Amino acid sequence: MNQTDYSKGSGAVKTNPFQIFVNQAGYRPNSKKTAVMNFPCESFRIVDHNGTCRYEGKAVRFGDDKNSGDTVYEADFSAFSQKGTYRVVAVDETSAEFQIAENVYDEVFHDIVKAFYYLRCGCGLDEAYAGVYRHGKCHTSTALLYEDKKTELEVSGGWHDAGDYGRYVTAGSCAVAHLLYAYKMFPSVFEKRQFAIPESDSDVPDLLAECRLELEWFMKMQREDGGIYHKATTMRHAPFVMPEDDDAPLYVFAVSSMATADCGAVCALASRIYEPYDREFSKKLRQTAKKACQWLDRNPDFIGFQNPSDCNTGEYGESNDFSNRFWAYAELYTLTGDNKDHDKMLKALGNEFSFTALGYAEMGGLGALSYLLCPHETDSALAKQFADHFHMEAARLKDVADHCGYGCAMEEHDFTWGSNMTLLEHGMIFAISDYLEKRNTYRDYAVMQLDYLLGVNPTGYSYVTGTGEFCCNYPHLRPAHADGIEACIPGMVSGGPNRVPCDPDAERLIPKGTPPMKCYADHVGCYSLNEITIYWNSPAVFLLGYLYC
Ligand code: 9MR
Ligand code: ZN
């Protein structure tokens, strides 16, 4: 993230040739279908690839949209459900190509899950699975404990966090939790689905095989006394080289109470999920979770994390660990059914935090979800409170989306670093609320969040690499740049617009006063707009899992 010479993609940022904004992956036949225009128009047409008009509709003036600064017109073609490949045309503008078909999400879903494979650390990526994106083994040397450099630790494995090669426990726990809840809530979507990974032929669903890599790494990050080290990284961010060429010494940094709680929580969750597939592994996860929670019992005070002054890799600092502890004890109770664990969870409720936040720092929503899906006896009044929080949040977000010309459930303050995570987590809230009530009240709103991600937004970008005619292709992602291949590794969710761009390239490229939803550039230097991370992909997996049901 410094004075790097970006030889690829460092030129001008492309301008969008399409002024009508559509979901570039497409729409399912029976789903809500909207395109958005930001120029005056009264009607629109859907044309097929021969240019033949297949549908005509009236454009509806939405009016001024605050976060994009646009005056917006909407084209609703939900009534048109004929399978095919189309564009929307209005006045003399056109949209990118899109499809209407039952399976329109298949490819993007595959890519977004497969992205985790591409981020694997340690094992190297085989040509058989990675094709041109293959690379050698990376970060396999032992690491030194930063606090006591005589101690060497073997902590290979897991996933690279993001555009950098660091591995961070809190970030990883959040991502694995999204993926495991996707599996738990929508099992039929994942049971048979393969993502072309080395484990695809095993009896374990691919999504679980993929998460296992990260879980195995978490276990290596646990200290004898149960505490979990916060991160394993080099001292400084690597230059833009391939992972196997990043050979700076690795360090393991201090134990934090957030990492211990988050990792304990996700291992407890995983222990239940892997039980039918691998008893031994499930037992190990249970032990990791128990030891982590015992450490929390013995260390009731917050132990945060701050980078030592000579380290510039990700910090993932938090100012308290209330929600993390609640999540840990909620998952522990869900695993054990032990009243003592229930008491600990109740005690952790004594502090104020959100019960709908889904990470990476605030974890209260995951604790609430754990309790709501708990197979043991629960306090029905408390469970109702948790469910109500999700329903109230879904209703609030619906209102936000109704006031947005692009149907996006985000407010001005949501457009910060990684805004697409917030977008997708809001999509998750719609899904969770409906799931709990076995209804489809918010389905259209969940679809609309995905539409925004894949092109129904004022930049016109599909924010997923490889999806759509006009998608981001130059994310701040070291191997994608260093491999010299023009087409980026597919399936990477870009962080998205950030109204407070805070890297030198973004400060140069985004004029002051740009509306929040347009503060984006598909430029490799812009880590505050265009990085990728595991926990920006993971909520997309959850949302797509839901939309498949
Ligand atoms: O996602 C994180 C974002 O919310 C923070 O504002 C930002 C600055 O602290 O850090 C982001 O996390 C980065 C992490 O520190 C290192 N790996 C890449 C992450 C995504 O940019
Ligand atoms: Zn690596």
XYZ file of C-alpha atoms and ligand atoms in Angstrom:
571
model
C 0.000 0.000 0.000
C 2.901 2.362 -0.674
C 4.945 3.947 -3.459
C 4.268 0.966 -5.717
C 4.895 1.131 -9.421
C 1.666 -0.201 -10.830
C 2.611 -1.260 -14.324
C -0.826 -2.658 -15.209
C -4.049 -0.732 -15.133
C -2.358 2.408 -13.946
C -3.584 4.562 -16.796
C -6.855 6.417 -17.067
C -9.883 4.887 -15.436
C -12.344 3.659 -18.085
C -15.581 5.531 -18.634
C -18.789 3.611 -18.685
C -20.241 3.360 -22.221
C -23.668 2.400 -20.854
C -25.887 5.067 -19.335
C -28.727 2.714 -18.476
C -27.906 0.707 -15.393
C -28.852 -2.961 -15.187
C -27.857 -6.028 -13.220
C -25.250 -7.281 -15.650
C -25.534 -10.895 -14.500
C -29.231 -10.673 -15.249
C -32.636 -11.288 -13.749
C -34.552 -14.420 -12.901
C -37.824 -14.724 -14.853
C -40.141 -14.310 -11.874
C -38.042 -11.822 -10.024
C -38.415 -8.057 -9.757
C -36.561 -6.416 -12.637
C -35.515 -2.797 -12.619
C -33.125 -0.720 -14.659
C -32.258 2.858 -13.761
C -31.620 5.883 -15.997
C -30.152 9.190 -14.909
C -31.449 11.236 -17.864
C -35.013 12.316 -18.660
C -37.033 9.725 -20.531
C -40.664 8.697 -20.802
C -40.434 5.170 -22.066
C -37.962 2.361 -22.522
C -37.626 -0.744 -24.656
C -36.108 -4.166 -24.112
C -34.350 -5.306 -27.269
C -32.881 -8.703 -28.058
C -29.474 -9.293 -29.638
C -30.915 -8.719 -33.117
C -32.149 -5.319 -32.021
C -35.790 -6.472 -32.132
C -37.990 -4.827 -29.550
C -39.436 -7.459 -27.199
C -41.031 -5.286 -24.555
C -41.972 -1.655 -24.083
C -42.688 0.133 -20.863
C -43.134 3.554 -19.314
C -40.235 5.058 -17.423
C -41.180 6.430 -14.029
C -39.533 9.568 -12.748
C -38.166 8.865 -9.286
C -36.723 12.339 -8.860
C -33.610 13.608 -7.157
C -31.524 10.988 -5.507
C -29.423 12.245 -2.646
C -26.459 9.904 -2.500
C -25.825 9.795 -6.247
C -26.702 13.412 -6.994
C -28.699 12.103 -9.989
C -32.225 12.796 -11.128
C -33.367 9.257 -11.554
C -35.859 7.468 -13.822
C -36.797 3.856 -13.305
C -37.661 1.161 -15.823
C -39.601 -1.659 -14.210
C -39.865 -4.661 -16.506
C -40.815 -7.245 -13.893
C -43.759 -8.241 -16.113
C -41.390 -9.348 -18.867
C -40.153 -12.845 -18.083
C -39.140 -14.346 -21.400
C -35.770 -16.062 -21.362
C -33.099 -14.455 -23.512
C -30.271 -11.986 -23.859
C -31.246 -8.326 -23.956
C -30.387 -4.671 -23.525
C -32.548 -1.837 -22.261
C -32.786 1.097 -24.664
C -34.176 4.574 -23.964
C -33.794 7.859 -25.867
C -30.397 7.242 -27.506
C -28.807 5.392 -24.638
C -28.385 1.692 -24.033
C -27.589 -0.662 -21.179
C -24.994 -3.399 -20.941
C -26.145 -6.821 -22.061
C -27.972 -8.991 -19.542
C -29.950 -12.198 -19.456
C -33.295 -13.299 -18.214
C -33.083 -16.935 -17.164
C -33.543 -19.139 -14.132
C -29.791 -19.705 -13.814
C -28.497 -16.141 -14.214
C -26.759 -16.195 -10.841
C -24.917 -19.471 -11.448
C -21.715 -18.042 -12.821
C -21.344 -15.140 -10.427
C -22.188 -17.420 -7.502
C -19.553 -19.896 -8.604
C -16.968 -17.144 -9.000
C -17.717 -15.468 -5.679
C -17.265 -18.742 -3.790
C -14.265 -19.793 -5.859
C -12.592 -16.494 -4.925
C -11.770 -18.030 -1.535
C -9.823 -20.760 -3.274
C -7.821 -18.120 -5.149
C -6.968 -16.512 -1.809
C -5.625 -19.709 -0.234
C -2.287 -19.263 1.475
C 0.460 -21.803 1.831
C -0.639 -24.566 -0.480
C -0.035 -22.996 -3.883
C -2.658 -22.999 -6.618
C -2.593 -25.795 -9.185
C -3.153 -25.116 -12.834
C -5.895 -27.786 -12.793
C -8.027 -25.542 -10.554
C -6.545 -22.090 -10.985
C -5.747 -22.157 -14.716
C -3.689 -19.123 -15.683
C -3.929 -17.821 -12.113
C -1.839 -20.696 -10.737
C 0.984 -19.819 -8.395
C 3.553 -21.408 -6.102
C 3.412 -22.133 -2.386
C 3.565 -19.022 -0.261
C 4.165 -17.931 3.332
C 5.238 -21.392 4.442
C 8.183 -20.416 6.627
C 7.702 -20.517 10.386
C 6.715 -17.264 12.032
C 8.314 -15.540 14.998
C 6.215 -14.473 17.907
C 6.526 -10.694 17.871
C 6.515 -10.417 21.655
C 9.131 -13.096 22.168
C 11.227 -13.560 19.077
C 12.760 -16.766 20.398
C 9.438 -18.511 19.882
C 8.823 -19.956 16.433
C 5.345 -20.954 15.333
C 4.037 -22.951 12.406
C 1.032 -20.975 11.191
C 0.844 -21.734 7.487
C -2.511 -22.005 5.741
C -5.817 -20.182 5.720
C -6.704 -17.435 3.250
C -4.970 -14.196 2.440
C -7.240 -11.531 3.879
C -7.435 -9.208 0.967
C -5.311 -7.293 -1.507
C -2.511 -7.757 1.014
C -1.090 -11.093 2.154
C -1.911 -10.714 5.845
C -4.007 -13.246 7.734
C -6.178 -11.827 10.483
C -8.299 -13.850 12.894
C -11.213 -11.449 13.423
C -11.645 -10.808 9.719
C -11.412 -14.511 8.958
C -13.916 -15.431 11.674
C -16.428 -13.022 10.225
C -16.026 -14.421 6.716
C -16.266 -18.053 7.830
C -19.341 -17.222 9.933
C -21.142 -15.740 6.917
C -20.285 -18.808 4.860
C -21.260 -21.312 7.536
C -24.555 -19.563 8.234
C -25.228 -19.566 4.495
C -24.664 -23.305 4.540
C -26.705 -23.812 7.706
C -29.694 -21.792 6.560
C -29.737 -22.760 2.881
C -28.195 -26.254 2.926
C -29.845 -27.496 -0.248
C -28.104 -24.747 -2.230
C -24.670 -25.937 -1.134
C -24.951 -29.664 -0.581
C -24.217 -30.702 -4.140
C -22.761 -27.533 -5.570
C -19.152 -27.768 -6.698
C -16.735 -24.945 -7.196
C -13.913 -26.747 -9.002
C -11.560 -26.965 -6.041
C -9.167 -29.823 -5.235
C -11.636 -31.256 -2.676
C -14.598 -31.251 -5.090
C -14.750 -35.027 -5.357
C -14.900 -35.652 -1.606
C -18.124 -36.314 0.325
C -17.957 -32.935 2.021
C -19.791 -30.026 0.366
C -17.250 -27.783 -1.352
C -18.159 -24.744 0.710
C -17.331 -26.644 3.895
C -14.120 -28.021 2.401
C -13.091 -24.463 1.597
C -13.907 -23.105 5.069
C -11.995 -25.971 6.661
C -8.738 -24.464 5.438
C -9.343 -21.290 7.385
C -10.576 -23.198 10.442
C -7.417 -25.321 10.480
C -5.406 -22.120 10.416
C -7.402 -20.662 13.323
C -6.460 -23.688 15.414
C -2.786 -23.033 14.743
C -3.291 -19.495 16.024
C -4.436 -20.698 19.462
C -1.950 -20.380 22.297
C -1.631 -23.155 24.867
C -3.736 -21.166 27.374
C -6.629 -20.801 24.899
C -5.976 -17.193 23.839
C -5.899 -16.582 20.084
C -3.216 -14.530 18.394
C -4.621 -11.553 16.513
C -2.819 -11.910 13.195
C 0.012 -13.457 11.191
C 1.666 -11.036 8.781
C 4.989 -9.654 7.703
C 6.061 -6.418 9.394
C 5.259 -4.255 6.361
C 2.825 -4.778 3.516
C 4.518 -6.634 0.664
C 5.266 -4.866 -2.600
C 3.068 -5.841 -5.554
C 4.662 -9.248 -6.100
C 3.193 -12.741 -6.388
C 2.565 -14.375 -3.002
C 5.423 -16.863 -3.381
C 7.785 -13.935 -3.908
C 6.787 -12.249 -0.672
C 9.568 -13.697 1.420
C 9.856 -11.163 4.242
C 9.881 -12.787 7.697
C 6.488 -13.659 9.135
C 5.358 -12.632 12.596
C 2.553 -13.674 14.860
C 1.212 -10.786 16.911
C -0.290 -10.570 20.398
C -3.399 -12.345 21.634
C -6.482 -10.106 21.644
C -9.806 -10.699 23.332
C -11.619 -9.943 20.042
C -9.682 -12.611 18.162
C -10.180 -15.093 20.998
C -13.916 -14.447 21.196
C -14.531 -14.411 17.431
C -12.489 -17.516 16.833
C -14.111 -19.302 19.783
C -17.523 -18.397 18.374
C -16.876 -19.545 14.844
C -15.202 -22.781 15.978
C -18.252 -23.582 18.130
C -20.502 -22.954 15.132
C -18.248 -25.033 12.884
C -18.105 -27.892 15.377
C -21.846 -28.446 14.918
C -21.739 -28.115 11.170
C -18.841 -30.513 10.516
C -20.106 -33.151 12.967
C -21.900 -35.312 10.393
C -18.899 -35.208 8.051
C -15.903 -35.582 10.325
C -16.328 -36.365 14.015
C -12.659 -35.911 14.840
C -12.479 -32.487 13.247
C -15.708 -31.473 14.934
C -14.255 -32.520 18.306
C -11.124 -30.494 17.723
C -13.223 -27.464 16.877
C -15.241 -27.946 20.051
C -12.043 -28.066 22.103
C -10.716 -24.924 20.435
C -13.988 -23.124 21.154
C -14.095 -24.288 24.766
C -10.506 -23.335 25.445
C -11.067 -19.921 23.881
C -14.140 -19.328 26.039
C -12.299 -20.485 29.163
C -9.635 -17.929 28.330
C -12.400 -15.303 28.058
C -13.722 -16.392 31.482
C -10.290 -15.907 33.003
C -9.667 -12.620 31.174
C -12.830 -10.567 31.612
C -11.156 -7.287 30.645
C -10.873 -6.006 27.109
C -7.541 -6.812 25.507
C -7.524 -4.846 22.273
C -4.941 -4.767 19.539
C -2.691 -2.035 18.281
C 0.021 -2.357 15.702
C 3.518 -2.003 17.089
C 5.055 1.164 15.629
C 7.250 -0.754 13.175
C 4.326 -2.673 11.663
C 1.989 -1.295 8.968
C -0.138 -4.308 8.083
C -3.873 -4.353 8.884
C -4.721 -3.553 12.476
C -8.367 -4.507 12.896
C -8.419 -2.664 16.178
C -11.694 -2.360 18.088
C -12.582 -0.175 21.033
C -14.381 -2.869 23.039
C -15.150 -6.570 22.824
C -18.741 -6.622 24.122
C -20.388 -7.976 20.992
C -17.531 -10.424 20.371
C -17.919 -11.973 23.848
C -21.680 -12.176 23.457
C -21.246 -13.960 20.133
C -18.746 -16.406 21.647
C -20.964 -17.374 24.573
C -24.078 -17.552 22.385
C -22.364 -20.006 20.023
C -20.944 -21.938 22.965
C -24.395 -22.372 24.480
C -25.820 -23.341 21.108
C -23.126 -25.999 20.944
C -23.247 -27.341 24.500
C -26.747 -26.574 25.785
C -25.086 -26.089 29.171
C -26.933 -23.700 31.503
C -23.651 -22.265 32.735
C -22.881 -21.147 29.196
C -26.351 -19.642 28.945
C -25.642 -17.634 32.092
C -22.388 -16.370 30.627
C -24.224 -15.286 27.504
C -26.812 -13.421 29.590
C -24.023 -11.696 31.488
C -22.446 -10.610 28.208
C -25.718 -8.873 27.331
C -25.066 -6.294 30.051
C -23.395 -3.861 27.659
C -24.835 -1.859 24.846
C -24.224 -3.038 21.279
C -26.163 -3.764 18.104
C -28.037 -7.057 17.779
C -28.118 -6.928 14.011
C -24.477 -6.166 13.181
C -22.889 -8.942 11.156
C -19.173 -8.087 11.388
C -16.286 -7.692 10.843
C -15.985 -5.842 14.154
C -19.469 -5.686 15.646
C -20.693 -9.275 15.964
C -23.963 -8.957 17.897
C -26.146 -10.060 14.985
C -24.276 -13.336 14.667
C -24.789 -14.014 18.381
C -28.481 -13.275 18.017
C -28.707 -15.542 14.977
C -26.981 -18.333 16.864
C -29.521 -18.073 19.680
C -32.451 -17.943 17.272
C -31.328 -21.145 15.561
C -30.312 -22.866 18.797
C -31.442 -26.500 19.121
C -31.492 -26.304 22.954
C -34.016 -24.648 25.218
C -34.037 -20.876 24.871
C -35.706 -18.033 26.720
C -38.581 -17.286 24.359
C -38.875 -13.627 25.388
C -35.193 -13.072 24.677
C -35.411 -14.921 21.369
C -38.385 -12.767 20.411
C -36.396 -9.635 21.228
C -33.557 -10.795 18.980
C -35.946 -11.608 16.137
C -37.662 -8.244 16.545
C -34.329 -6.482 16.185
C -33.859 -8.137 12.791
C -37.426 -7.306 11.733
C -37.137 -3.688 12.822
C -33.831 -3.303 11.058
C -35.259 -4.864 7.886
C -38.210 -2.446 8.005
C -35.875 0.504 8.512
C -33.660 -0.594 5.612
C -36.679 -1.077 3.360
C -37.545 2.548 4.016
C -33.986 3.613 3.185
C -34.110 1.638 -0.081
C -37.498 3.174 -0.947
C -35.904 6.598 -0.685
C -33.038 5.701 -2.987
C -33.370 6.004 -6.752
C -31.096 2.974 -7.150
C -33.022 0.860 -4.624
C -29.986 0.692 -2.407
C -30.472 0.315 1.349
C -27.644 2.618 2.312
C -27.453 6.036 3.845
C -24.833 8.681 3.261
C -22.742 7.591 6.259
C -22.674 4.005 4.950
C -20.484 4.989 2.016
C -17.178 4.394 3.746
C -14.279 2.004 3.142
C -15.837 -1.283 2.034
C -19.341 0.119 1.471
C -20.221 -2.960 -0.565
C -19.911 -4.985 2.633
C -22.554 -2.800 4.258
C -24.730 -3.141 1.165
C -24.480 -6.927 1.221
C -24.963 -7.182 4.964
C -28.120 -5.153 4.570
C -29.138 -7.703 1.966
C -28.444 -10.363 4.604
C -30.745 -8.574 7.080
C -33.617 -8.740 4.547
C -32.883 -12.424 4.059
C -32.618 -13.204 7.784
C -35.843 -11.389 8.642
C -37.752 -13.331 5.978
C -36.069 -16.609 6.879
C -37.101 -16.280 10.526
C -40.731 -15.627 9.581
C -40.817 -18.064 6.631
C -42.098 -15.340 4.305
C -40.980 -13.273 1.307
C -41.732 -9.748 2.490
C -38.261 -8.444 1.692
C -37.201 -10.653 -1.196
C -37.409 -7.854 -3.781
C -35.259 -5.719 -1.538
C -32.656 -8.453 -1.232
C -32.659 -8.736 -5.045
C -32.237 -4.971 -5.357
C -29.070 -5.004 -3.219
C -27.572 -7.593 -5.546
C -28.745 -5.534 -8.541
C -26.870 -2.527 -7.166
C -23.704 -4.622 -6.699
C -23.881 -5.929 -10.254
C -24.560 -2.674 -12.072
C -27.704 -0.844 -10.960
C -25.664 1.962 -9.476
C -24.570 5.381 -10.741
C -21.045 4.311 -11.731
C -22.539 1.542 -13.854
C -19.869 -0.864 -12.664
C -20.512 -4.427 -11.785
C -18.421 -4.482 -8.611
C -17.501 -8.130 -9.108
C -14.457 -8.891 -11.240
C -15.336 -10.903 -14.336
C -19.112 -10.429 -14.076
C -20.684 -8.320 -16.810
C -19.620 -6.244 -19.781
C -18.548 -3.328 -17.605
C -17.030 -4.641 -14.396
C -14.120 -3.677 -12.205
C -10.890 -5.263 -13.369
C -8.072 -3.509 -11.537
C -8.692 -4.104 -7.836
C -6.029 -3.449 -5.234
C -5.059 -7.118 -5.155
C -1.413 -8.071 -5.299
C -1.500 -11.305 -7.346
C -4.058 -9.885 -9.776
C -1.589 -7.166 -10.567
C 1.671 -9.079 -10.357
C 0.518 -11.952 -12.587
C 0.600 -9.689 -15.650
C -2.692 -11.150 -16.917
C -5.081 -8.505 -18.221
C -8.301 -10.183 -17.037
C -8.457 -10.086 -13.272
C -9.023 -13.247 -11.209
C -12.833 -13.529 -11.306
C -15.317 -13.309 -8.448
C -13.681 -10.622 -6.333
C -16.091 -8.147 -4.713
C -14.615 -4.656 -4.768
C -14.907 -2.503 -1.638
C -16.882 0.096 -3.595
C -17.626 3.808 -3.236
C -16.149 5.612 -0.243
C -17.158 9.216 0.391
C -13.930 9.748 2.323
C -11.377 8.402 -0.138
C -8.126 8.135 1.778
C -5.357 6.825 -0.407
C -3.208 9.006 -2.658
C -4.605 7.672 -5.947
C -8.207 8.036 -4.801
C -7.546 11.551 -3.532
C -6.163 12.399 -6.966
C -8.916 10.665 -8.939
C -12.053 11.617 -6.993
C -12.872 15.341 -7.228
C -13.944 17.002 -3.987
C -17.718 17.178 -3.716
C -18.351 13.953 -5.661
C -21.624 12.401 -4.384
C -20.990 9.435 -2.040
C -22.291 6.778 -4.418
C -19.948 7.943 -7.169
C -16.732 8.067 -5.130
C -15.241 5.090 -6.889
C -12.438 4.351 -9.318
C -11.418 1.008 -10.762
C -7.766 1.686 -10.128
C -5.256 -0.664 -8.542
C -3.802 2.040 -6.341
C -7.119 2.898 -4.697
C -7.111 0.630 -1.691
C -9.758 2.718 0.035
C -12.158 2.243 -2.940
C -11.139 -0.828 -4.807
C -9.532 -3.422 -2.578
C -11.074 -6.848 -2.078
C -11.372 -8.911 1.121
C -12.762 -12.255 2.236
C -15.464 -10.551 4.339
C -16.730 -8.537 1.353
C -17.137 -11.768 -0.631
C -18.689 -13.754 2.210
C -21.908 -11.708 2.605
C -22.362 -11.988 -1.175
C -22.234 -15.781 -0.844
C -24.895 -15.619 1.871
C -27.130 -13.315 -0.152
C -26.889 -15.439 -3.278
C -27.481 -18.577 -1.225
C -30.701 -17.027 0.010
C -31.796 -15.869 -3.435
C -31.442 -19.417 -4.738
C -34.047 -20.716 -2.282
O -12.003 -3.238 5.909
C -11.238 -2.375 6.718
C -11.890 -1.009 6.715
O -13.143 -1.062 7.310
C -10.991 -0.030 7.437
O -11.526 1.278 7.324
C -9.589 -0.060 6.838
C -8.607 0.886 7.496
O -8.345 0.509 8.797
O -9.069 -1.384 6.916
C -9.832 -2.310 6.191
O -9.264 -3.553 6.341
C -8.090 -3.819 5.606
C -7.119 -4.491 6.566
O -6.726 -3.574 7.545
C -5.941 -5.104 5.891
N -6.335 -5.960 4.799
C -7.174 -5.298 3.830
C -8.436 -4.784 4.480
C -9.388 -4.183 3.453
O -8.962 -2.988 2.937
Zn 0.351 -16.827 1.272
